Coordinates of C-alpha atoms in Angstrom, one line a residue:
Chain A
M1 CA 0.0 0.0 0.0
T2 CA 1.0 3.6 -0.4
L3 CA 1.4 5.4 2.9
P4 CA -0.5 8.7 3.3
S5 CA 1.5 11.8 2.4
Q6 CA 2.2 14.6 4.8
A7 CA -0.6 16.6 3.1
Q8 CA -3.0 13.7 3.8
K9 CA -2.0 13.5 7.4
D10 CA -2.4 17.3 7.7
R11 CA -5.9 16.9 6.3
A12 CA -6.8 14.3 8.9
S13 CA -5.5 16.5 11.7
A14 CA -7.4 19.5 10.2
W15 CA -10.6 17.5 10.2
F16 CA -10.2 16.5 13.8
A17 CA -9.8 20.2 14.7
E18 CA -12.8 21.2 12.6
L19 CA -14.9 18.5 14.3
R20 CA -13.8 19.8 17.7
D21 CA -14.9 23.3 16.7
K22 CA -18.3 22.1 15.6
I23 CA -18.9 20.0 18.7
C24 CA -17.8 22.8 21.0
A25 CA -20.2 25.2 19.3
A26 CA -23.0 22.7 19.6
F27 CA -22.4 22.0 23.3
E28 CA -22.1 25.7 24.1
A29 CA -25.5 26.2 22.4
L30 CA -27.0 23.6 24.7
E31 CA -25.5 25.5 27.7
D32 CA -27.3 28.6 26.4
E33 CA -30.5 26.8 25.7
L34 CA -31.1 25.4 29.2
S35 CA -34.3 26.8 30.7
G36 CA -36.9 25.9 33.2
K37 CA -36.3 24.3 36.6
N38 CA -32.8 23.1 35.9
A39 CA -31.8 26.6 34.7
E40 CA -33.1 27.9 38.1
R41 CA -31.3 25.2 39.9
F42 CA -28.0 26.2 38.3
A43 CA -28.7 29.9 38.3
H44 CA -25.4 30.4 40.1
V45 CA -23.5 28.8 37.2
A46 CA -22.9 30.8 34.0
P47 CA -23.7 29.0 30.7
G48 CA -20.5 27.0 30.1
R49 CA -17.8 27.9 27.7
F50 CA -14.9 25.8 26.6
E51 CA -11.5 26.8 27.8
R52 CA -8.6 25.7 25.6
K53 CA -5.1 24.7 26.8
A54 CA -2.4 23.7 24.4
W55 CA 0.3 21.2 25.4
K56 CA 3.5 20.1 23.7
R57 CA 4.9 16.6 23.8
E58 CA 8.2 16.4 25.6
A59 CA 10.2 14.8 22.8
Q60 CA 13.6 13.9 21.6
E61 CA 14.9 14.7 18.1
G62 CA 12.7 13.4 15.4
E63 CA 9.7 13.3 17.7
G64 CA 7.2 16.0 18.4
G65 CA 3.7 17.3 18.3
G66 CA 1.2 18.0 21.0
G67 CA -2.4 18.9 21.4
V68 CA -5.1 21.1 22.6
M69 CA -7.5 20.3 25.5
S70 CA -10.9 22.0 25.5
V71 CA -12.7 21.7 28.8
L72 CA -16.2 23.1 29.7
R73 CA -17.7 23.1 33.1
G74 CA -21.2 24.3 32.9
R75 CA -24.9 23.9 33.9
V76 CA -25.8 21.1 31.4
F77 CA -22.3 19.6 31.2
E78 CA -20.8 19.1 34.6
K79 CA -17.5 18.4 32.9
V80 CA -16.8 17.7 29.2
G81 CA -13.4 17.5 27.6
V82 CA -12.5 17.4 24.0
N83 CA -8.9 16.7 23.1
V84 CA -7.2 16.9 19.7
S85 CA -3.6 15.8 19.3
T86 CA -1.1 15.2 16.6
V87 CA 2.1 13.4 17.7
W88 CA 5.0 11.6 16.0
G89 CA 8.1 9.8 17.0
E90 CA 9.2 6.3 17.8
F91 CA 7.3 3.7 19.9
A92 CA 9.2 2.2 22.8
P93 CA 10.6 -1.3 21.7
D94 CA 8.1 -3.3 23.9
F95 CA 5.2 -1.3 22.7
A96 CA 6.2 -1.3 19.1
K97 CA 5.8 -5.1 19.0
Q98 CA 2.1 -4.7 19.8
I99 CA 1.4 -2.2 17.0
P100 CA 0.7 -3.3 13.4
G101 CA 3.4 -2.2 11.1
A102 CA 5.7 -1.1 13.9
E103 CA 7.4 -4.4 14.5
D104 CA 10.5 -3.6 12.4
D105 CA 10.3 0.2 12.2
P106 CA 9.1 1.9 15.4
R107 CA 8.3 5.3 13.8
F108 CA 4.8 6.5 14.0
W109 CA 2.5 9.4 13.4
A110 CA -0.9 9.7 15.1
G111 CA -3.7 12.3 15.1
G112 CA -7.0 12.2 16.7
I113 CA -9.9 13.6 18.6
S114 CA -11.2 12.3 21.9
L115 CA -14.3 13.4 23.9
V116 CA -15.9 12.4 27.2
A117 CA -18.9 14.2 28.6
H118 CA -20.2 13.9 32.1
L119 CA -23.6 15.6 32.5
R120 CA -25.1 17.2 35.6
S121 CA -28.4 15.5 35.0
P122 CA -28.5 11.8 35.8
L123 CA -31.3 11.6 33.2
V124 CA -28.9 12.6 30.3
P125 CA -26.5 9.9 29.1
A126 CA -22.8 10.4 29.5
V127 CA -20.9 9.8 26.3
H128 CA -17.5 9.0 24.8
M129 CA -16.4 9.6 21.2
N130 CA -12.9 9.2 19.7
T131 CA -11.6 9.0 16.2
R132 CA -7.9 8.7 15.1
H133 CA -5.6 8.1 12.2
V134 CA -2.4 6.2 12.9
V135 CA 0.5 5.7 10.5
T136 CA 3.4 3.3 11.0
S137 CA 4.7 1.2 8.1
K138 CA 0.9 0.7 7.7
A139 CA -1.9 3.3 8.0
W140 CA -5.4 3.0 9.4
F141 CA -8.3 4.8 11.0
G142 CA -9.9 3.9 14.3
G143 CA -12.5 5.2 16.7
G144 CA -16.1 5.0 17.8
S145 CA -18.6 6.3 20.3
D146 CA -20.5 4.7 23.1
L147 CA -23.5 5.9 25.1
N148 CA -23.6 5.7 28.9
P149 CA -27.1 6.4 30.2
M150 CA -27.6 6.1 34.0
F151 CA -31.3 5.3 33.3
P152 CA -31.4 3.8 29.7
V153 CA -34.3 5.0 27.5
A154 CA -35.0 2.6 24.7
A155 CA -35.8 5.3 22.2
D156 CA -32.5 7.1 22.9
T157 CA -30.5 4.0 22.6
E158 CA -32.2 3.2 19.3
A159 CA -31.6 6.7 17.9
F160 CA -27.9 6.6 18.9
H161 CA -27.4 3.3 17.2
A162 CA -29.4 4.3 14.2
A163 CA -27.2 7.4 13.7
F164 CA -24.0 5.3 13.6
R165 CA -25.6 2.6 11.6
A166 CA -26.4 5.1 8.9
A167 CA -22.8 6.5 8.9
C168 CA -21.5 2.9 8.6
D169 CA -24.0 1.7 6.0
K170 CA -23.0 4.5 3.7
H171 CA -19.5 3.0 3.5
D172 CA -19.8 -0.8 4.0
P173 CA -22.7 -3.0 5.0
D174 CA -20.4 -5.1 7.2
Y175 CA -19.2 -2.1 9.2
Y176 CA -22.2 -1.6 11.6
P177 CA -22.7 -5.2 12.7
R178 CA -19.0 -5.7 13.1
F179 CA -18.3 -2.4 14.9
K180 CA -21.3 -2.7 17.2
A181 CA -20.2 -6.1 18.3
W182 CA -16.7 -4.9 18.8
C183 CA -18.0 -2.0 21.0
D184 CA -20.1 -4.4 23.1
E185 CA -17.0 -6.5 23.6
Y186 CA -14.6 -3.7 24.3
F187 CA -16.8 -1.7 26.8
F188 CA -17.6 -4.7 29.0
I189 CA -16.5 -4.4 32.6
K190 CA -15.3 -8.0 33.0
H191 CA -14.9 -8.1 36.8
R192 CA -18.5 -6.8 37.2
G193 CA -19.9 -9.0 34.5
E194 CA -21.7 -6.0 33.1
A195 CA -21.7 -3.6 30.1
R196 CA -20.4 -0.1 30.7
G197 CA -23.3 1.4 28.8
V198 CA -25.7 0.7 25.9
G199 CA -23.0 0.4 23.3
G200 CA -22.5 2.2 20.0
I201 CA -19.6 1.4 17.6
F202 CA -15.9 0.7 18.1
Y203 CA -13.5 0.2 15.2
D204 CA -9.8 -0.1 14.6
Y205 CA -7.3 -0.9 11.8
V206 CA -9.7 0.3 9.1
D207 CA -7.7 0.3 5.9
S208 CA -9.8 -0.4 2.9
G209 CA -7.0 0.5 0.5
D210 CA -8.7 3.7 -0.3
W211 CA -7.5 6.4 2.1
E212 CA -10.0 9.0 0.9
A213 CA -12.9 6.6 1.5
D214 CA -11.5 5.8 5.0
L215 CA -11.2 9.4 6.0
A216 CA -14.7 10.0 4.6
F217 CA -16.0 7.2 6.9
T218 CA -14.2 8.6 9.9
R219 CA -15.7 12.1 9.1
D220 CA -19.2 10.5 8.8
V221 CA -18.7 8.9 12.2
G222 CA -17.8 12.3 13.7
L223 CA -20.7 14.0 12.0
A224 CA -23.1 11.3 13.2
F225 CA -22.0 12.0 16.7
L226 CA -22.4 15.8 16.2
K227 CA -26.0 15.3 15.0
I228 CA -27.3 12.7 17.4
Y229 CA -25.7 13.4 20.8
P230 CA -26.9 17.0 21.2
E231 CA -30.3 15.8 20.2
L232 CA -30.3 13.2 23.0
V233 CA -29.1 15.8 25.5
R234 CA -31.9 18.2 24.4
R235 CA -34.5 15.5 25.0
Q236 CA -33.9 15.1 28.7
M237 CA -31.9 18.1 29.9
A238 CA -34.8 20.1 31.2
E239 CA -36.2 17.3 33.3
P240 CA -35.7 17.7 37.1
W241 CA -34.1 14.8 39.0
T242 CA -34.0 13.4 42.5
E243 CA -31.1 13.0 44.9
E244 CA -31.6 9.2 44.6
Q245 CA -31.1 9.5 40.8
R246 CA -28.0 11.6 41.4
R247 CA -26.6 8.9 43.8
H248 CA -27.2 6.3 41.1
Q249 CA -25.4 8.5 38.6
L250 CA -22.3 8.8 40.9
M251 CA -22.2 5.0 41.4
R252 CA -22.4 4.4 37.6
R253 CA -19.6 6.9 37.2
G254 CA -17.6 4.8 39.6
R255 CA -18.0 1.9 37.2
Y256 CA -16.9 4.2 34.4
A257 CA -13.8 5.1 36.3
E258 CA -13.1 1.4 37.0
F259 CA -13.3 0.7 33.3
N260 CA -11.1 3.6 32.2
L261 CA -8.3 2.8 34.7
L262 CA -8.5 -1.0 34.5
Y263 CA -9.2 -1.7 30.9
D264 CA -9.1 1.3 28.5
R265 CA -6.3 0.8 26.1
G266 CA -5.8 4.5 25.4
T267 CA -5.7 5.4 29.1
K268 CA -3.3 2.7 30.1
F269 CA -1.1 3.3 27.1
G270 CA -1.0 7.0 27.7
L271 CA -0.2 6.8 31.4
M272 CA 2.3 4.0 31.1
T273 CA 4.3 5.8 28.4
G274 CA 4.5 9.2 29.9
G275 CA 1.7 11.0 28.0
N276 CA 0.0 14.2 29.0
V277 CA -1.7 13.1 32.3
E278 CA -4.1 15.9 32.4
A279 CA -5.3 15.3 28.8
I280 CA -5.5 11.5 29.3
L281 CA -7.4 11.7 32.6
M282 CA -9.8 14.4 31.4
S283 CA -12.1 11.4 30.9
M284 CA -12.4 10.8 34.6
P285 CA -15.8 11.8 36.2
P286 CA -15.9 15.1 38.0
E287 CA -17.4 13.2 41.0
A288 CA -17.9 9.5 41.5
A289 CA -19.0 7.2 44.3
W290 CA -18.4 3.7 45.6
P291 CA -21.2 3.6 48.2
Chain B
M1 CA 12.5 -25.6 55.2
T2 CA 9.5 -27.2 56.9
L3 CA 6.2 -25.9 55.7
P4 CA 3.8 -24.8 58.3
S5 CA 1.3 -27.4 59.6
Q6 CA -2.4 -27.0 59.3
A7 CA -2.5 -26.1 63.0
Q8 CA 0.0 -23.3 62.3
K9 CA -2.0 -22.0 59.3
D10 CA -5.1 -22.1 61.5
R11 CA -3.3 -20.0 64.1
A12 CA -2.4 -17.4 61.5
S13 CA -6.0 -17.2 60.4
A14 CA -7.2 -17.0 64.0
W15 CA -4.9 -14.1 64.6
F16 CA -6.2 -12.2 61.6
A17 CA -9.8 -12.7 62.9
E18 CA -8.7 -11.6 66.4
L19 CA -7.0 -8.5 65.1
R20 CA -10.2 -7.7 63.1
D21 CA -12.2 -7.9 66.3
K22 CA -9.9 -5.6 68.2
I23 CA -9.8 -3.1 65.4
C24 CA -13.6 -3.1 64.9
A25 CA -14.0 -2.5 68.6
A26 CA -11.5 0.3 68.6
F27 CA -13.2 2.0 65.6
E28 CA -16.7 1.6 67.1
A29 CA -15.4 3.3 70.2
L30 CA -14.2 6.3 68.1
E31 CA -17.7 6.5 66.6
D32 CA -19.2 6.7 70.1
E33 CA -16.6 9.2 71.4
L34 CA -17.2 11.9 68.7
S35 CA -18.5 15.0 70.4
G36 CA -18.6 18.8 69.8
K37 CA -19.3 20.5 66.4
N38 CA -18.7 17.4 64.3
A39 CA -21.1 15.3 66.4
E40 CA -23.7 18.1 65.8
R41 CA -22.9 18.1 62.1
F42 CA -23.6 14.4 61.9
A43 CA -26.4 14.3 64.4
H44 CA -28.6 12.6 61.8
V45 CA -26.1 9.7 61.6
A46 CA -26.0 7.1 64.3
P47 CA -22.6 6.1 65.8
G48 CA -21.4 3.6 63.2
R49 CA -21.4 -0.1 63.8
F50 CA -19.6 -2.8 61.6
E51 CA -21.9 -5.0 59.6
R52 CA -20.5 -8.4 58.7
K53 CA -21.1 -10.3 55.6
A54 CA -19.5 -13.7 54.9
W55 CA -18.6 -14.9 51.4
K56 CA -17.6 -18.3 50.1
R57 CA -15.1 -18.8 47.3
E58 CA -16.6 -20.4 44.2
A59 CA -14.3 -23.3 43.9
Q60 CA -13.6 -26.7 42.3
E61 CA -12.6 -29.8 44.2
G62 CA -9.5 -29.3 46.3
E63 CA -10.1 -25.6 46.5
G64 CA -12.1 -23.5 49.0
G65 CA -12.3 -21.0 51.7
G66 CA -13.9 -17.6 51.8
G67 CA -13.9 -14.6 54.0
V68 CA -15.9 -12.1 56.1
M69 CA -16.3 -8.4 55.1
S70 CA -16.9 -6.0 57.9
V71 CA -18.1 -2.5 56.8
L72 CA -18.9 0.5 58.9
R73 CA -20.4 3.7 57.6
G74 CA -20.6 6.2 60.4
R75 CA -19.9 9.8 61.5
V76 CA -16.2 9.5 62.0
F77 CA -15.6 6.9 59.4
E78 CA -17.4 7.7 56.1
K79 CA -16.6 4.1 55.0
V80 CA -14.2 1.6 56.5
G81 CA -13.9 -2.0 55.4
V82 CA -12.0 -4.8 57.2
N83 CA -11.8 -8.1 55.3
V84 CA -10.4 -11.3 56.6
S85 CA -10.1 -14.3 54.3
T86 CA -8.6 -17.8 54.2
V87 CA -8.5 -19.4 50.7
W88 CA -6.7 -22.4 49.2
G89 CA -6.5 -24.2 45.9
E90 CA -4.4 -23.9 42.8
F91 CA -3.1 -20.8 41.0
A92 CA -3.8 -20.4 37.3
P93 CA -0.8 -21.5 35.3
D94 CA 0.2 -18.0 34.1
F95 CA -0.1 -16.6 37.6
A96 CA 1.7 -19.5 39.3
K97 CA 4.9 -18.6 37.4
Q98 CA 5.0 -15.2 39.2
I99 CA 4.6 -16.7 42.7
P100 CA 7.6 -17.9 44.7
G101 CA 7.4 -21.7 45.2
A102 CA 4.5 -22.1 42.9
E103 CA 6.4 -22.6 39.6
D104 CA 6.3 -26.4 39.7
D105 CA 3.3 -26.9 42.1
P106 CA 0.5 -24.4 41.8
R107 CA -1.2 -25.3 45.1
F108 CA -1.5 -22.5 47.6
W109 CA -3.0 -21.5 50.9
A110 CA -3.4 -17.8 51.9
G111 CA -4.9 -16.1 54.9
G112 CA -5.0 -12.4 55.7
I113 CA -6.6 -9.2 56.9
S114 CA -7.0 -6.1 54.8
L115 CA -8.3 -2.7 55.9
V116 CA -9.0 0.6 54.2
A117 CA -10.5 3.6 56.0
H118 CA -12.0 6.7 54.4
L119 CA -12.8 9.4 56.9
R120 CA -15.5 12.0 56.9
S121 CA -13.1 14.7 58.0
P122 CA -10.5 15.8 55.5
L123 CA -8.3 16.6 58.5
V124 CA -8.1 12.9 59.6
P125 CA -5.8 10.7 57.4
A126 CA -7.1 7.8 55.4
V127 CA -5.3 4.6 56.0
H128 CA -4.6 1.1 54.6
M129 CA -3.3 -1.9 56.6
N130 CA -2.9 -5.5 55.4
T131 CA -1.1 -8.5 56.7
R132 CA -1.1 -12.0 55.2
H133 CA 0.4 -15.5 55.3
V134 CA 1.0 -17.3 52.1
V135 CA 2.0 -21.0 51.7
T136 CA 3.0 -22.6 48.4
S137 CA 6.0 -25.0 48.4
K138 CA 7.5 -22.0 50.3
A139 CA 5.8 -20.0 53.1
W140 CA 6.1 -16.4 54.0
F141 CA 4.4 -13.4 55.6
G142 CA 3.7 -10.0 54.0
G143 CA 1.8 -6.8 54.7
G144 CA 2.2 -3.3 55.8
S145 CA 0.3 -0.1 56.4
D146 CA 0.5 3.4 54.9
L147 CA -1.0 6.7 56.0
N148 CA -2.8 9.0 53.6
P149 CA -3.4 12.4 55.1
M150 CA -5.1 15.0 52.9
F151 CA -3.2 17.7 54.9
P152 CA -0.1 16.1 56.3
V153 CA 0.8 16.9 59.9
A154 CA 4.5 16.2 60.7
A155 CA 3.8 15.0 64.2
D156 CA 1.2 12.5 63.0
T157 CA 3.5 11.2 60.3
E158 CA 6.3 10.8 62.8
A159 CA 4.1 9.0 65.3
F160 CA 2.8 6.6 62.6
H161 CA 6.3 5.8 61.5
A162 CA 7.6 5.5 65.1
A163 CA 4.9 2.9 65.9
F164 CA 5.9 0.7 63.0
R165 CA 9.6 1.3 63.6
A166 CA 9.2 0.0 67.1
A167 CA 7.4 -3.1 65.9
C168 CA 10.1 -3.8 63.3
D169 CA 13.1 -3.1 65.6
K170 CA 11.8 -5.6 68.1
H171 CA 12.4 -8.3 65.4
D172 CA 15.2 -7.2 63.1
P173 CA 17.1 -3.9 62.9
D174 CA 17.1 -4.1 59.1
Y175 CA 13.3 -4.4 58.8
Y176 CA 12.2 -0.8 59.3
P177 CA 14.6 0.9 56.9
R178 CA 14.0 -1.8 54.3
F179 CA 10.2 -1.9 54.7
K180 CA 9.9 1.9 54.8
A181 CA 11.8 2.2 51.5
W182 CA 9.7 -0.6 50.0
C183 CA 6.5 1.3 51.0
D184 CA 7.7 4.5 49.5
E185 CA 8.5 2.7 46.3
Y186 CA 5.3 0.7 46.2
F187 CA 2.8 3.5 47.0
F188 CA 4.2 5.9 44.3
I189 CA 1.7 7.1 41.7
K190 CA 4.1 6.9 38.7
H191 CA 2.0 8.8 36.1
R192 CA 1.5 11.7 38.6
G193 CA 5.1 11.6 39.8
E194 CA 3.9 11.8 43.4
A195 CA 3.6 9.7 46.5
R196 CA 0.1 8.4 47.4
G197 CA 0.6 9.3 51.1
V198 CA 3.3 9.8 53.7
G199 CA 4.4 6.1 53.7
G200 CA 4.7 3.6 56.5
I201 CA 6.0 0.0 55.9
F202 CA 5.4 -2.6 53.2
Y203 CA 6.9 -6.0 53.3
D204 CA 6.6 -9.3 51.5
Y205 CA 8.3 -12.8 51.4
V206 CA 9.3 -12.5 55.1
D207 CA 10.6 -16.0 56.0
S208 CA 13.4 -15.9 58.6
G209 CA 13.4 -19.7 58.9
D210 CA 11.6 -19.3 62.3
W211 CA 7.8 -19.4 61.6
E212 CA 6.9 -18.5 65.2
A213 CA 9.1 -15.4 65.0
D214 CA 7.6 -14.4 61.7
L215 CA 4.0 -14.7 63.0
A216 CA 5.1 -12.7 66.0
F217 CA 6.4 -10.0 63.8
T218 CA 3.2 -9.9 61.8
R219 CA 1.2 -9.8 65.0
D220 CA 3.3 -6.8 66.2
V221 CA 2.7 -5.0 62.9
G222 CA -1.1 -5.4 63.5
L223 CA -0.8 -4.4 67.1
A224 CA 1.2 -1.3 66.1
F225 CA -1.6 -0.3 63.8
L226 CA -4.2 -0.9 66.5
K227 CA -2.4 1.4 68.9
I228 CA -1.3 4.3 66.7
Y229 CA -4.1 4.8 64.1
P230 CA -7.0 5.3 66.5
E231 CA -4.7 7.7 68.4
L232 CA -4.2 9.7 65.2
V233 CA -7.9 9.8 64.5
R234 CA -8.6 11.0 68.0
R235 CA -6.2 13.9 67.6
Q236 CA -8.1 15.6 64.7
M237 CA -11.6 14.1 64.6
A238 CA -13.3 16.9 66.6
E239 CA -11.9 19.7 64.4
P240 CA -14.4 21.4 62.1
W241 CA -13.4 21.6 58.4
T242 CA -14.3 23.8 55.4
E243 CA -15.9 22.9 52.0
E244 CA -12.5 23.7 50.4
Q245 CA -10.8 21.1 52.6
R246 CA -13.5 18.6 51.7
R247 CA -13.0 19.3 48.0
H248 CA -9.3 18.7 48.4
Q249 CA -10.0 15.4 50.2
L250 CA -12.2 14.3 47.3
M251 CA -9.5 15.1 44.8
R252 CA -6.9 13.2 46.9
R253 CA -9.3 10.2 47.0
G254 CA -9.4 10.3 43.2
R255 CA -5.6 9.8 43.3
Y256 CA -6.1 7.0 45.7
A257 CA -8.6 5.3 43.3
E258 CA -6.1 5.8 40.4
F259 CA -3.4 4.0 42.4
N260 CA -5.7 1.1 43.4
L261 CA -7.0 0.5 40.0
L262 CA -3.8 1.1 38.0
Y263 CA -1.1 -0.3 40.2
D264 CA -2.2 -2.2 43.3
R265 CA -1.1 -5.8 43.0
G266 CA -3.9 -7.2 45.2
T267 CA -6.7 -5.3 43.5
K268 CA -5.5 -6.2 40.0
F269 CA -4.9 -9.8 40.9
G270 CA -8.2 -10.2 42.6
L271 CA -10.2 -8.6 39.8
M272 CA -8.4 -10.4 37.0
T273 CA -8.8 -13.8 38.6
G274 CA -12.4 -13.6 39.5
G275 CA -12.1 -12.8 43.2
N276 CA -14.9 -11.4 45.3
V277 CA -15.4 -8.0 43.6
E278 CA -17.3 -6.5 46.5
A279 CA -14.5 -7.4 49.0
I280 CA -11.7 -6.3 46.7
L281 CA -13.2 -3.0 45.8
M282 CA -14.2 -2.2 49.4
S283 CA -11.0 -0.2 49.3
M284 CA -12.5 2.3 46.9
P285 CA -13.5 5.8 48.3
P286 CA -17.1 6.3 49.1
E287 CA -16.9 9.6 47.1
A288 CA -14.1 10.9 44.9
A289 CA -13.5 13.7 42.5
W290 CA -11.5 14.6 39.4
P291 CA -12.3 18.3 39.3

C-alpha cells in the first residue's frame, strides 16, 4: 500500500480540529438553551464555555507534536473534555511489538480527537467519542462512540445506534454489525460482568486500501455524533431529577472510572508511556462514588 | 524448610480474625466518642457499627475458603472496610509462574486481613493496613500499612512511622529501613510523579526460617496499627473543616482510586482472577472527584 502523504496527514488533523470546533459550538449552544427548573437550579452557574489549553509533547529529536485540550464546566455539562492531538516519533521497543506495522520500524504518526462528557443530570447519558488516524509502516483509522445512560431509555439507545448505523452503512454494509459487536465486547466491565453502557460502535485498523474513503468514513462517524448526541441531550436536559437518581449516577460513574483505569487501552497506554496526564485523565468523572 | 502445619495455618487465620475484632471494637469506640461540632454536624447519623457479611469462594474440588467483610459507615468513618479471608486451591498456570514456590506446584494456601478507612473529616488521614500469610512450596508473611493524610501533619507522620519502627526493631534492625523504603516505592503514583501518602511500611516474602518469630512480627505490625491509628484519628476528629478542605479530600481520593485500579497488585490480581469483587473494591473511596 501507499502510505499517506504529509498533506493527507495534515488533512486528517485538520478534520479532527474542525470537528472539535463544531462539537464545542453545539455544546455551548446547549448550555445557552437550558431553561426551566434546571436553569433555576443552576442559576449560580454561567452557561459553560470551553477553555482551551495547548500542550507540547516532551520529545527527543525526530519526535514531536502536542495537542489542545478543551474543557467546559457548565450547567448542562458538569465536565466535558474534547482533546485533539497530533504526535509523531518512535514507539518504545516493547510497545512497538504490539502495533501493526511497527514491529520492524518503530516510527509512528498519530492524530485524533477524543471526547468524554459527564452531565449534571443523571437523566442525560454520558458519552465518549474518539476517532484517530495512525501511521506506522501501515496506516489506518480507528475510533467509535458509546453511550452511557444512567437510566437507559430505549428510544434514545435506538436513535444513537441508528445514527451510527447510517454512517456505517453509507460505506460498507459489514461495518455496523462488526463495529457494534466490537463495541459491546470492548466496553464490557469484566470483573463486574456488566456492560459499561448501551454500546455504539468501536473500530480499529480500518484500511480499505482507499485512504479518501476511509477518511470520509471517519468524518461521517464524527458527523453522526455531532448530529445525534446534542439531540439526545436536548430530549432530557430540562427534566428535574431526584437525589436518589444523582446517587445512582455517581455510582455508575464509579464503574466508568473502573473501566477507564483497569481496561481502557488509550488510558493505560498514555499513562504508562508518559503521555500528558491531564489530557488522558480528562475522561475521569468530576465526581464518582463507591457507596 | 519445613512448611507450616495445618495447625499453624489455623493459628495465623485465628490471629487475623482476632485482630479484626480488636480493630472493629476500637473504631466503634471512636464512633461513640465523637463530640462537639462534628457530632452536631452528623447528628442525623447514628454512631457507626460494623456490619459483617460472609462470602464463600466459588471453587472446584480441592479448593475452597472464603472470608468475612466488615463494613462500617458512620460519623467519623465515612466508609471503612475490614476483610479477613482464608483461601486455598491452585493458582492459574500463568499466575503460578509469578509466585515464589508455585512454579512447579500451583497449590497454595493464603490467609490475611485487609483494611481501608476513608474518613468524613479531610483533617483525619485515610489509612490502609494489610497482613497475610501465604503458603506454596514455600511459606512467608507479607503486609504493611501506609498513611494517607489530605493535609499532612508532621507530628502525625512521625508518630505513625515510630509505631511501625518499634514493631520492626523488636524483630530485626534491618526491617524498618528496608520496609519503609519498599513502602515509598510501592505507593508511588508513577504517572503523577507523586507519593500516594506519607508512607509507612510494606513487606513481603518474610521468611526468617523461624515461623513463630515471623508470625510474632506480623502480630506486632497489626498491634502497632491498632495502637497508633485510633490515636491519630482522635487527635483531629473533633476539628471542624471547610468545604474547600472537603474538595481537596475528594481530589486526593481520586488519586487513591487511580493508584488502586492502576497499580495495586492485590486489586488487580483479585479482579483479574475472579475474586470477590465487593470485598476487593471495598477499598474504593465512598466519594471521589476529578475536578
